[in-house]
Short mmCIF file of C-alpha atoms and ligand atoms in Angstrom, two decimals:
data_model
loop_
_atom_site.label_atom_id
_atom_site.label_comp_id
_atom_site.label_asym_id
_atom_site.label_seq_id
_atom_site.Cartn_x
_atom_site.Cartn_y
_atom_site.Cartn_z
CA MET S 1 -7.53 -5.98 9.39
CA ALA S 2 -4.70 -4.13 7.76
CA VAL S 3 -4.17 -2.58 4.37
CA VAL S 4 -0.67 -2.74 2.94
CA TYR S 5 0.77 -1.30 -0.25
CA LYS S 6 3.97 -2.83 -1.57
CA CYS S 7 6.28 -2.12 -4.46
CA ARG S 8 5.82 -4.66 -7.22
CA GLY S 9 9.51 -4.58 -7.98
CA CYS S 10 11.23 -5.05 -4.62
CA ASN S 11 8.34 -5.78 -2.26
CA HIS S 12 9.22 -2.72 -0.20
CA VAL S 13 6.29 -1.76 1.99
CA LEU S 14 5.24 1.68 0.84
CA TYR S 15 2.42 2.16 3.26
CA SER S 16 0.51 0.14 5.77
CA PHE S 17 -2.61 0.94 7.65
CA GLU S 18 -3.00 -1.22 10.70
CA LYS S 19 -5.95 0.22 12.50
CA VAL S 20 -8.62 2.85 12.41
CA GLY S 21 -7.48 6.05 14.05
CA GLN S 22 -3.84 5.58 13.09
CA ASP S 23 -3.88 8.95 11.44
CA PHE S 24 -6.30 11.67 10.60
CA TYR S 25 -6.77 10.79 6.97
CA GLY S 26 -7.61 7.13 7.36
CA VAL S 27 -6.81 4.55 4.72
CA ARG S 28 -5.12 6.06 1.71
CA THR S 29 -5.82 5.05 -1.85
CA PRO S 30 -3.13 3.57 -4.12
CA SER S 31 -3.07 6.77 -6.16
CA GLU S 32 -2.40 8.78 -3.02
CA ILE S 33 0.47 6.50 -2.08
CA SER S 34 1.84 6.82 -5.59
CA SER S 35 1.73 10.60 -5.43
CA ILE S 36 3.34 10.64 -1.99
CA TYR S 37 6.38 8.90 -3.46
CA GLY S 38 6.32 10.84 -6.72
CA GLY S 39 5.04 7.87 -8.68
CA LYS S 40 7.98 5.57 -8.00
CA CYS S 41 9.38 3.32 -5.32
CA PRO S 42 11.79 5.16 -3.00
CA LYS S 43 13.88 2.03 -2.64
CA CYS S 44 14.30 0.58 -6.14
CA GLY S 45 12.95 3.42 -8.26
CA LYS S 46 10.39 1.29 -10.06
CA ARG S 47 7.38 3.17 -11.33
CA LEU S 48 4.35 2.35 -9.25
CA GLY S 49 2.07 2.27 -12.26
CA SER S 50 -1.62 2.91 -12.39
CA PRO S 51 -3.41 1.64 -9.34
CA SER S 52 -6.34 -0.73 -9.43
CA VAL S 53 -8.45 -2.61 -6.97
CA ASP S 54 -6.07 -5.57 -7.23
CA ASP S 55 -3.25 -3.41 -5.95
CA VAL S 56 -4.73 -3.21 -2.54
CA GLN S 57 -3.75 -5.90 -0.16
CA ILE S 58 -6.26 -6.77 2.48
CA LYS S 59 -4.94 -8.86 5.28
CA LEU S 60 -7.41 -10.78 7.32
CA ARG S 61 -6.27 -13.69 9.40
CA GLU S 62 -3.94 -15.21 6.85
CA LYS S 63 -0.92 -13.30 5.66
CA ARG S 64 -1.32 -12.83 1.95
CA SER S 65 0.25 -10.06 -0.02
CA ARG S 66 -0.12 -8.31 -3.30
CA SER S 67 2.13 -5.78 -4.86
CA PHE S 68 1.75 -2.81 -7.10
ZN1 ZN E 101 10.70 -1.04 -5.10
#
């Protein structure tokens, strides 16, 4: 299972968490990702907006994606 956050504007992958133990902090929340990038996409500059549950992409076997 992986958690991926993407920009809603350009689909740039802002953050992905592939496995437990990847880093000390574990899976980050959308608001944390937003604050890491100063609230906007580093690639296209689009504001990341207010995060919600729907902003989190959970990949299981199939490759689906959602953006925020
Ligand atoms: Zn973008």
